[in-house]
Structure formats: C-alpha cells, structure tokens
XYZ file of C-alpha atoms in Angstrom:
527
model
C -5.690 -5.481 29.107
C -8.579 -3.060 28.589
C -8.373 -0.121 31.017
C -11.605 0.765 32.856
C -12.407 3.879 34.907
C -15.283 3.612 37.420
C -17.167 6.832 38.275
C -19.860 6.968 40.995
C -20.455 9.312 43.936
C -21.365 6.379 46.235
C -18.234 4.560 47.494
C -20.080 1.303 48.194
C -21.281 1.216 44.541
C -17.700 1.617 43.324
C -16.520 -1.076 45.739
C -19.379 -3.317 44.696
C -18.447 -3.012 41.044
C -14.845 -3.929 41.849
C -15.971 -7.098 43.627
C -18.869 -7.997 41.314
C -16.704 -9.116 38.367
C -13.442 -10.991 37.928
C -12.133 -8.146 35.803
C -8.691 -9.604 35.050
C -10.107 -12.944 33.958
C -12.284 -11.106 31.418
C -9.359 -9.102 30.044
C -10.035 -5.842 31.940
C -8.182 -3.900 34.608
C -9.470 -1.057 36.772
C -7.141 1.892 36.118
C -8.890 4.410 38.387
C -11.929 5.567 40.361
C -13.703 8.924 40.615
C -16.691 10.266 42.581
C -17.921 12.771 39.965
C -17.395 13.988 36.427
C -14.767 16.590 37.365
C -12.544 14.000 39.056
C -13.197 11.604 36.189
C -11.840 14.093 33.631
C -8.653 14.484 35.692
C -8.226 10.683 35.718
C -8.942 10.469 31.985
C -6.232 13.024 31.207
C -3.786 11.094 33.393
C -4.447 7.490 32.308
C -6.733 7.755 29.209
C -8.893 4.648 29.841
C -10.511 2.607 27.081
C -13.883 2.395 28.864
C -15.632 4.617 31.434
C -18.434 3.124 33.560
C -20.264 6.076 35.112
C -23.344 6.813 37.144
C -25.614 9.527 35.716
C -26.710 11.270 38.934
C -23.602 12.820 40.545
C -22.712 16.206 42.104
C -20.626 18.918 40.364
C -20.712 17.167 36.967
C -23.151 14.348 36.211
C -22.585 11.374 33.936
C -24.402 12.859 30.940
C -22.251 16.026 31.072
C -19.202 13.797 31.333
C -20.375 11.790 28.297
C -20.770 15.020 26.312
C -17.232 16.215 27.121
C -15.679 12.805 26.371
C -17.545 12.702 23.050
C -16.413 16.209 22.096
C -12.780 15.901 23.241
C -11.945 12.269 22.502
C -14.393 11.324 19.741
C -14.697 7.560 19.567
C -11.413 6.775 21.311
C -12.969 6.433 24.798
C -16.259 4.545 25.177
C -18.854 4.847 27.971
C -21.403 2.732 29.824
C -23.926 4.736 31.876
C -25.602 3.565 35.105
C -28.939 4.879 36.372
C -31.403 4.088 39.184
C -34.352 4.546 36.807
C -35.052 4.677 33.071
C -35.760 7.986 31.379
C -36.319 8.263 27.638
C -34.582 11.658 27.542
C -31.424 10.107 29.057
C -31.497 7.351 26.445
C -31.786 9.920 23.632
C -28.791 11.885 24.944
C -26.796 8.676 25.438
C -27.285 7.814 21.756
C -26.282 11.357 20.764
C -22.979 11.068 22.659
C -22.302 7.517 21.318
C -22.601 5.878 24.752
C -22.094 2.128 24.355
C -24.732 0.949 26.821
C -27.226 2.057 29.457
C -27.597 -0.202 32.553
C -30.259 0.169 35.245
C -29.450 -0.151 38.938
C -29.321 -2.382 40.878
C -26.712 -3.868 38.590
C -27.232 -7.498 37.630
C -23.969 -9.391 37.194
C -25.097 -11.283 34.080
C -26.226 -8.094 32.379
C -22.956 -6.281 33.130
C -21.004 -9.328 31.987
C -22.836 -9.332 28.634
C -22.115 -5.627 28.186
C -18.420 -6.100 29.017
C -18.043 -9.116 26.730
C -19.652 -7.207 23.853
C -17.325 -4.262 24.456
C -14.303 -6.564 24.684
C -15.125 -8.077 21.267
C -15.652 -4.613 19.804
C -12.424 -3.302 21.350
C -10.329 -6.175 19.998
C -11.820 -5.819 16.519
C -11.254 -2.054 16.539
C -7.673 -2.511 17.800
C -6.934 -4.991 15.017
C -8.427 -2.658 12.405
C -6.343 0.253 13.708
C -3.221 -1.894 13.732
C -3.860 -2.999 10.146
C -4.602 0.563 9.013
C -1.460 1.906 10.693
C 0.600 -0.824 9.048
C -0.808 0.038 5.624
C -0.171 3.743 6.210
C 3.424 2.971 7.232
C 3.951 0.954 4.045
C 2.566 3.756 1.859
C 4.614 6.366 3.732
C 7.794 4.272 3.346
C 7.172 3.986 -0.411
C 6.632 7.731 -0.692
C 9.759 8.584 1.305
C 11.742 6.081 -0.762
C 10.707 7.812 -4.000
C 11.713 11.173 -2.486
C 15.121 9.780 -1.484
C 15.612 8.492 -5.023
C 14.555 11.839 -6.528
C 11.640 10.266 -8.453
C 8.682 11.567 -6.394
C 5.923 13.595 -8.040
C 4.340 16.706 -6.528
C 1.420 14.838 -4.907
C 3.802 12.426 -3.179
C 5.907 15.271 -1.811
C 2.771 17.067 -0.561
C 1.560 13.895 1.199
C 4.851 13.403 3.062
C 5.127 17.119 3.799
C 1.755 17.009 5.599
C 3.217 14.415 7.984
C 6.412 16.406 8.579
C 4.433 19.569 9.334
C 6.138 22.953 8.988
C 9.691 21.583 8.905
C 12.074 23.697 6.817
C 15.320 21.724 7.129
C 15.841 18.033 6.439
C 18.682 15.575 6.726
C 19.058 11.856 6.034
C 20.959 9.706 8.546
C 22.278 6.369 7.332
C 22.779 3.989 10.274
C 24.726 0.792 9.657
C 25.554 -2.150 11.906
C 29.037 -3.523 11.384
C 30.265 -7.020 12.209
C 32.330 -9.739 10.568
C 29.353 -12.067 10.995
C 26.467 -11.310 8.635
C 23.863 -12.706 11.055
C 24.997 -10.293 13.769
C 24.763 -7.414 11.306
C 21.207 -8.382 10.327
C 20.003 -8.952 13.879
C 21.610 -5.722 15.047
C 19.907 -3.820 12.227
C 16.501 -5.245 13.220
C 17.052 -4.065 16.798
C 18.035 -0.600 15.568
C 14.978 -0.388 13.327
C 12.619 -1.493 16.109
C 14.099 0.984 18.590
C 13.868 3.889 16.153
C 10.317 3.027 15.066
C 9.209 2.825 18.689
C 10.312 6.397 19.264
C 10.255 8.024 15.814
C 7.538 6.239 13.793
C 7.200 7.850 10.380
C 10.842 8.985 10.320
C 12.430 5.553 9.789
C 12.946 3.580 6.587
C 14.452 0.187 5.823
C 17.174 0.051 3.237
C 15.633 -0.520 -0.203
C 18.862 -1.319 -2.044
C 19.488 -4.794 -0.656
C 21.707 -4.054 2.356
C 20.538 -5.954 5.455
C 22.614 -3.889 7.859
C 21.282 -0.415 7.022
C 18.472 1.780 8.362
C 17.629 5.279 7.140
C 16.402 7.952 9.546
C 14.964 11.323 8.484
C 15.779 14.189 10.851
C 13.999 17.553 10.581
C 14.470 20.843 12.386
C 11.077 20.270 14.077
C 12.220 16.916 15.428
C 15.354 18.499 16.890
C 13.238 21.285 18.378
C 10.934 18.753 20.044
C 13.960 16.967 21.474
C 15.467 20.354 22.495
C 18.935 19.412 21.214
C 21.357 20.323 18.435
C 22.030 17.896 15.584
C 25.347 16.790 17.116
C 23.735 16.203 20.524
C 20.876 14.270 18.926
C 23.129 12.015 16.835
C 25.537 11.394 19.736
C 22.648 10.435 22.042
C 21.183 8.230 19.296
C 24.520 6.477 18.841
C 24.837 5.824 22.599
C 21.276 4.452 22.894
C 21.548 2.193 19.833
C 24.969 0.873 20.819
C 23.508 -0.431 24.080
C 20.694 -2.486 22.510
C 22.611 -4.804 20.191
C 25.942 -6.529 19.839
C 27.263 -5.222 16.493
C 29.160 -1.964 16.178
C 27.330 1.040 14.696
C 28.330 3.755 12.246
C 26.161 6.806 11.550
C 26.465 8.916 8.409
C 24.723 12.299 8.655
C 24.004 13.505 5.120
C 23.871 17.005 3.701
C 21.223 19.339 5.145
C 18.617 20.530 2.595
C 15.901 23.175 2.824
C 13.144 21.436 0.839
C 11.654 17.969 1.181
C 11.956 17.361 -2.559
C 15.738 17.933 -2.230
C 16.112 15.147 0.345
C 17.569 12.832 -2.314
C 20.682 15.033 -2.253
C 21.083 14.302 1.459
C 20.520 10.576 0.862
C 23.093 10.363 -1.922
C 25.565 12.359 0.151
C 25.478 9.595 2.805
C 27.002 7.233 0.234
C 29.694 9.783 -0.537
C 30.534 10.114 3.163
C 30.817 6.351 3.529
C 33.172 6.097 0.548
C 35.466 8.658 2.216
C 35.317 7.360 5.794
C 38.620 5.486 5.519
C 40.321 8.751 4.616
C 38.995 10.335 7.804
C 40.684 10.341 11.193
C 37.434 10.303 13.173
C 34.375 8.123 13.641
C 32.094 6.260 14.160
C 29.858 9.282 13.456
C 30.456 11.073 10.148
C 28.970 14.419 9.094
C 28.757 15.621 5.514
C 29.956 19.059 6.547
C 33.172 17.583 7.999
C 34.106 15.525 4.917
C 35.999 16.690 1.832
C 33.601 15.620 -0.922
C 35.167 17.862 -3.568
C 36.730 14.871 -5.318
C 33.300 14.012 -6.678
C 31.165 16.066 -9.010
C 27.545 16.761 -8.165
C 25.216 14.639 -10.252
C 22.376 16.291 -12.223
C 19.151 15.292 -10.445
C 16.797 13.121 -12.469
C 19.121 12.450 -15.432
C 19.811 8.844 -14.424
C 16.066 8.180 -14.116
C 15.535 9.314 -17.732
C 18.228 6.886 -18.868
C 16.740 4.058 -16.817
C 13.249 4.794 -18.182
C 14.591 4.549 -21.744
C 16.067 1.110 -21.025
C 12.891 -0.053 -19.273
C 10.708 1.042 -22.215
C 12.925 -0.850 -24.646
C 12.504 -3.992 -22.508
C 8.733 -3.536 -22.179
C 8.349 -3.023 -25.932
C 10.685 -5.955 -26.750
C 13.059 -3.702 -28.729
C 16.062 -5.895 -27.948
C 18.129 -4.220 -30.671
C 18.006 -0.957 -28.659
C 18.931 -2.435 -25.256
C 22.713 -2.251 -25.658
C 22.581 1.407 -26.676
C 20.551 2.293 -23.570
C 22.870 0.274 -21.300
C 25.928 2.035 -22.746
C 24.242 5.432 -22.245
C 23.670 4.641 -18.548
C 27.325 3.859 -17.863
C 28.556 6.675 -20.088
C 26.561 9.038 -17.854
C 28.212 7.584 -14.717
C 31.644 7.965 -16.354
C 31.180 11.520 -17.637
C 29.717 12.782 -14.355
C 32.353 10.916 -12.307
C 29.680 9.424 -10.070
C 31.202 7.828 -6.964
C 31.173 3.979 -7.251
C 29.073 3.516 -4.118
C 26.377 5.787 -5.574
C 26.560 3.894 -8.871
C 25.812 0.748 -6.867
C 22.740 2.371 -5.310
C 21.474 3.389 -8.762
C 22.033 -0.057 -10.260
C 20.398 -1.814 -7.311
C 17.367 0.392 -7.845
C 17.353 -0.422 -11.581
C 17.773 -4.167 -10.967
C 14.887 -4.439 -8.533
C 12.703 -2.193 -10.694
C 13.221 -4.662 -13.560
C 12.542 -7.644 -11.288
C 9.332 -5.984 -10.121
C 8.331 -5.328 -13.744
C 8.869 -8.939 -14.786
C 7.248 -10.515 -11.730
C 4.347 -8.057 -11.325
C 0.934 -9.713 -10.719
C 2.571 -13.048 -11.524
C 1.483 -15.990 -9.383
C 1.829 -18.918 -11.818
C 4.833 -17.929 -13.888
C 7.629 -18.247 -11.328
C 11.087 -16.812 -11.796
C 13.475 -19.757 -11.654
C 16.442 -19.635 -9.286
C 19.035 -19.811 -12.051
C 17.498 -16.764 -13.737
C 17.484 -14.665 -10.557
C 21.136 -15.623 -9.945
C 22.087 -13.427 -12.913
C 25.626 -12.026 -12.819
C 24.201 -8.504 -12.846
C 22.378 -9.180 -9.556
C 25.303 -10.900 -7.859
C 28.411 -8.942 -8.801
C 29.881 -5.959 -6.975
C 29.553 -3.218 -9.601
C 32.475 -1.242 -8.188
C 34.838 -4.212 -8.691
C 34.170 -4.557 -12.451
C 35.215 -2.546 -15.500
C 32.639 -0.423 -17.299
C 32.625 -2.873 -20.239
C 31.936 -5.831 -17.925
C 29.109 -3.945 -16.201
C 27.541 -3.032 -19.571
C 27.724 -6.656 -20.700
C 26.107 -7.904 -17.473
C 23.341 -5.303 -17.688
C 22.635 -6.205 -21.330
C 22.473 -9.920 -20.544
C 20.098 -9.249 -17.618
C 17.941 -6.906 -19.749
C 17.631 -9.473 -22.569
C 16.413 -12.043 -20.041
C 13.928 -9.538 -18.617
C 12.566 -8.791 -22.097
C 12.223 -12.498 -22.871
C 10.532 -13.304 -19.564
C 8.228 -10.283 -19.858
C 7.159 -11.337 -23.358
C 6.454 -14.854 -22.075
C 4.433 -13.531 -19.136
C 2.418 -11.130 -21.296
C 1.582 -13.954 -23.709
C 0.508 -16.176 -20.811
C -1.598 -13.383 -19.284
C -3.250 -12.593 -22.624
C -4.383 -16.214 -23.088
C -5.837 -16.289 -19.585
C -7.672 -13.011 -20.165
C -9.073 -14.210 -23.514
C -10.640 -17.253 -21.842
C -12.340 -15.003 -19.301
C -13.403 -12.547 -22.017
C -14.961 -15.355 -24.047
C -16.907 -16.593 -21.019
C -18.028 -13.042 -20.257
C -19.301 -12.525 -23.837
C -21.294 -15.766 -23.773
C -22.882 -14.710 -20.487
C -23.537 -11.051 -21.366
C -24.003 -11.054 -25.166
C -27.490 -9.537 -24.731
C -26.014 -6.502 -22.906
C -24.463 -3.398 -24.442
C -20.869 -4.668 -24.319
C -17.904 -3.213 -26.171
C -14.132 -3.520 -26.314
C -13.877 -0.420 -24.124
C -16.096 -2.027 -21.472
C -14.160 -5.316 -21.658
C -10.861 -3.443 -21.366
C -12.075 -1.754 -18.181
C -13.490 -5.041 -16.862
C -10.241 -6.986 -17.362
C -7.723 -4.133 -16.898
C -6.361 -4.219 -20.453
C -5.869 -1.621 -23.141
C -8.929 -1.966 -25.415
C -6.901 -1.591 -28.625
C -4.459 -4.320 -27.516
C -7.365 -6.555 -26.471
C -8.922 -6.101 -29.926
C -5.642 -7.086 -31.593
C -5.086 -10.300 -29.597
C -8.793 -11.158 -29.921
C -8.658 -10.999 -33.730
C -5.355 -12.872 -33.838
C -6.732 -15.689 -31.664
C -10.260 -16.031 -33.111
C -9.613 -14.932 -36.688
C -12.423 -12.356 -36.600
C -12.910 -8.940 -35.021
C -14.601 -8.578 -31.670
C -17.753 -7.049 -33.222
C -18.048 -9.893 -35.783
C -17.588 -12.479 -33.016
C -20.269 -10.815 -30.881
C -22.689 -10.667 -33.841
C -22.115 -14.381 -34.508
C -22.962 -15.263 -30.901
C -26.079 -13.083 -30.960
C -27.337 -14.413 -34.343
C -26.682 -17.998 -33.210
C -28.913 -17.439 -30.178
C -31.486 -15.679 -32.387
C -31.740 -18.720 -34.685
C -32.433 -20.902 -31.649
C -35.226 -18.585 -30.487
C -36.704 -18.410 -34.002
C -36.840 -22.210 -34.173
C -38.112 -22.940 -30.673
C -40.265 -19.977 -29.634
C -43.126 -17.832 -30.945
C -41.503 -14.519 -29.995
C -41.796 -11.851 -32.673
C -38.728 -10.797 -34.605
C -38.403 -7.410 -32.875
C -38.720 -9.138 -29.470
C -35.953 -11.585 -30.322
C -33.784 -8.699 -31.525
C -33.975 -7.093 -28.063
C -33.455 -10.422 -26.285
C -30.137 -11.052 -28.061
C -28.790 -7.525 -27.614
C -30.023 -5.431 -30.578
C -31.945 -2.267 -29.825
C -32.747 -1.665 -33.527
C -34.742 -4.483 -35.183
C -33.835 -3.283 -38.703
C -30.144 -3.525 -37.835
C -30.781 -6.989 -36.382
C -32.491 -8.129 -39.593
C -29.606 -6.728 -41.652
C -26.994 -8.514 -39.488
C -29.009 -11.756 -39.561
C -29.361 -11.708 -43.324
C -25.668 -10.955 -43.816
C -24.598 -13.890 -41.611
C -27.351 -16.443 -42.427
C -28.102 -15.440 -46.041
C -31.808 -14.924 -45.355
C -34.060 -12.781 -43.183
C -35.244 -13.951 -39.731
C -38.774 -14.449 -41.103
C -37.497 -16.540 -44.019
C -35.356 -18.621 -41.672
C -38.287 -19.260 -39.287
C -40.594 -20.236 -42.151
C -38.037 -22.615 -43.613
C -37.231 -24.102 -40.206
C -40.947 -24.746 -39.502
C -41.445 -26.327 -42.934
C -38.540 -28.672 -42.335
C -39.907 -29.576 -38.912
C -43.388 -30.298 -40.379
C -42.011 -32.459 -43.161
C -39.990 -34.426 -40.630
C-alpha cells in the first residue's frame, strides 16, 4: 500500500477527500491527517508517508512552505500534490522548483484526482522496483568485496569501498554461524532462515558461505555495531543465538573469530573461525565458541597472501596451456600447506576457493560450450581433502587442472572463430572507415596482437593486406561502373591519400586505376 497524508485546514475538505475515492481499491491508504504544515511535519516524522496531498492556503505554515521543507529534508523520497482554490502562475513556478508532482484546482473533480493518483501509483511502483533492483545489485557487489577481504585478496580500492559502509569502526570480528542436523534439507532450510533473519536486521553485515557449505552464514561484527546495540560481544552473540534458535528447527553453533583492528586484516578473523571449529570437539563448552577461549597454539599462523601467489602461478599455467608446469605448481601448493602446518579445515577452504576459481575461469562468458556433468564430477571437486594423503590430493588437483586447461583451450578456440566471423562482417561493412586492429580489439574485447595472429592464421594474410584487398575490390567495381574520379574513389573506399591508393591498387592489380578503367571500358565497348 502507498501511504498518503492529507493536509487541509478545513475539516470538511479532509473528510470529503476520504470519501471521494476508494483509496484501498486503488492501492493507497490514508496514514494521517493534519490541519496545517506544522502538524503535517510532525506526522511526516512519525509515519513518513509516500505522498502528501496538501492545500496551499493554511494558517501557521502554508502548503508551499511545507513543500519547501519536504524538498530540502527528504529530497525525492516524499512526493506532493498541492490543492488550491485558484490558479496563480507564481505558485506553479514554486511547485516546479520544489518538485511537486501535481497541482489541482478546487473544487476537486474525482476524475482529475483519480488520474493524478493513478499516475503517481505507476511512478511509485516503477521507482520502488528500480530501488529494489539497485539495492540488490549493491548487495551483490558488497558481498563480493567482503568475500575478497575475508580471503585476503582485496585491493586497496575494495577495502576503501567496504570501509565507507562500515564507517569509523576500529575493531572487526567474523562470526561463522552454522546450522547442524543429521538431515541435509533441515540444515539448508535452517541456514536460509538464519540468513533472512540476519539480513532483515543487519543488511550489509551478512554473507553467504562461498566455499560450498549450505549450512553456513558469515556475519561481520564491528565495535560500532555493538555500540549501537549497547551490548558487549558476549551479550550480543548470546542474544543472537537465542533469537536464531527460535526461528528454525536445526541446532545452531556460532564461532566467533579473532578480533582484528583493521578491515584488511579481517581474513585472519575468518580463517580463525575454521581453526575454532576444528578444535570444538576438544572443548568442554558450546554451542558458542570464542577464539580467545580456544587453545589454537597447535597450529602455526599462515603467512597472508602466500597461498594466493601459489594459486596464481597454477592458474597462469592453465591459462597459457603450459601443462608441463602444472604438476610443479600443484606440488608447491601442497608443500606450502605441509611446511606451514595449515589446519586441514583451512586447507579445505583454500582448495574450495581454488576449485571454484578454476570453474569460473573455464565457464566464463560461456553460453554454448556447456560443462558436461561427468567433467564437473571430478574427484578433486567431490573428495574430502582432509581424508586423503598429500600425494592423492596432488594427483586429483593435477587431473582437474589438466581438464581445465583442455576445456579452456577448446573454449578459446571456439570463441576466436565466433569473433573472426563478426570481425569479417564488420570489415565488409566499415572498410571505408579508418579501422585498425586496435579499434577491432576494443570493439570485440580482444587483445589486438592476439586478434592479428588468429586473423593471419585463419585467412593466410595480415589484417592490413586483407583490408586493402577488400578496398581495392570495391574500387575496381566503382572504376568499371561509375564516372567518379580516381581521387574520389580513393576516399570512398577508405584512402585519404590518393597517391597511396594508386600505389596499393597497382601493387594488387598490376596496373594503375586509370589503366584499369581504360582497359575495362575498351573490353566493354568491344563486347
């Protein structure tokens, strides 16, 4: 329903407006009444209507003053329709200035008011849908940014963007909330309920698991959030546990990670949640676990960013089809895990991230080349990494990487052929323009050097030779069938310098344009 506030100093006018329209049937509801602008502002602060229908002439504060304040304080969030017993151009000018939606003369005609309301209703629904879509997109971008921070791969711009949303917070902590049940469906449904409840109250601080677990939600807690809630961390987490336990059927466990002082260090808190979980069975308490209460000394701290460098090396080898280097990179990854004594649960998080990064690489922008089910059922994607030996994990990663390299090569070949067909069509349509490999690369989102290589391999000639052939072919047609002068034809087929055109023509055709035209005309006459 669209909330409407009616403002008029005459009670019978307000009553008449209530009775004039079937407000509910049209999708509106009257959320309040006021007899002047001062009362109206009090109502607006209390109920924040979507639309204000106000008379202009009123005591204490008139409708135009009210429109000015609404415009200045609420921008475009609250719209207005003004009523007046007579038309004045000066009123109309001010109404436009304050973005008033409409201006209706008294006595109010039902059909006219209905048209105004229907137009506003359409506008309101469209604006609401746009806002909903924009908010959804912003949430997706924010989730991606927070994910990269949690993985320790965020750049400075990403950190700055998220920091602007978290304000002046100086302490951060990651909570990992898991639903636990013997039935997977109950776990999944419970997790959805938890996510919805958290997002309803703490939008922007909640993230779905990005490592494949369907029973996990991540929640970022800052010192500012605790200050707003006026509670300590323990009070906040205990209250959160009680509230979430009441909304779904599966049991809940909460892991409160290490507190950090910088947003870019939040990955340490995230990784510490996995450490806590791996030690929970050695703890006498639960179902809430705090990093500070756990003995995590059995594990060494991992050097931030080192695993990403190793992953990037493997990914580059796959992208560049250097299959002979894949095994060495895979061994380096697991050697790092072994030497640093990374806890198995954290290894799983890393490898999940690597696996889905590779899947995204292979299937990026790919609508026609589908990944078959057998391929995606690779052992590397299905096995529990912690249950296998290091040698078995290396073998599975190598096998998966070889398949990725093969599929990527196939997709790139397929994409290149599709691009070449579009490039060829573009050249035939725009040969007279100043086109180049650089321009074509920008047009079709390809590296210009790579485009030049596949072009020559496919057509047997360089791009510039191919373009000259197209242009000279069109020039010969114009020389045969028209009376345009040689310099005019040069411009028409894409040459700005007629001498260069003549030189190109002679090199390709073995004679000058004038000689070709003369010979062509002689042949036509003899025929």
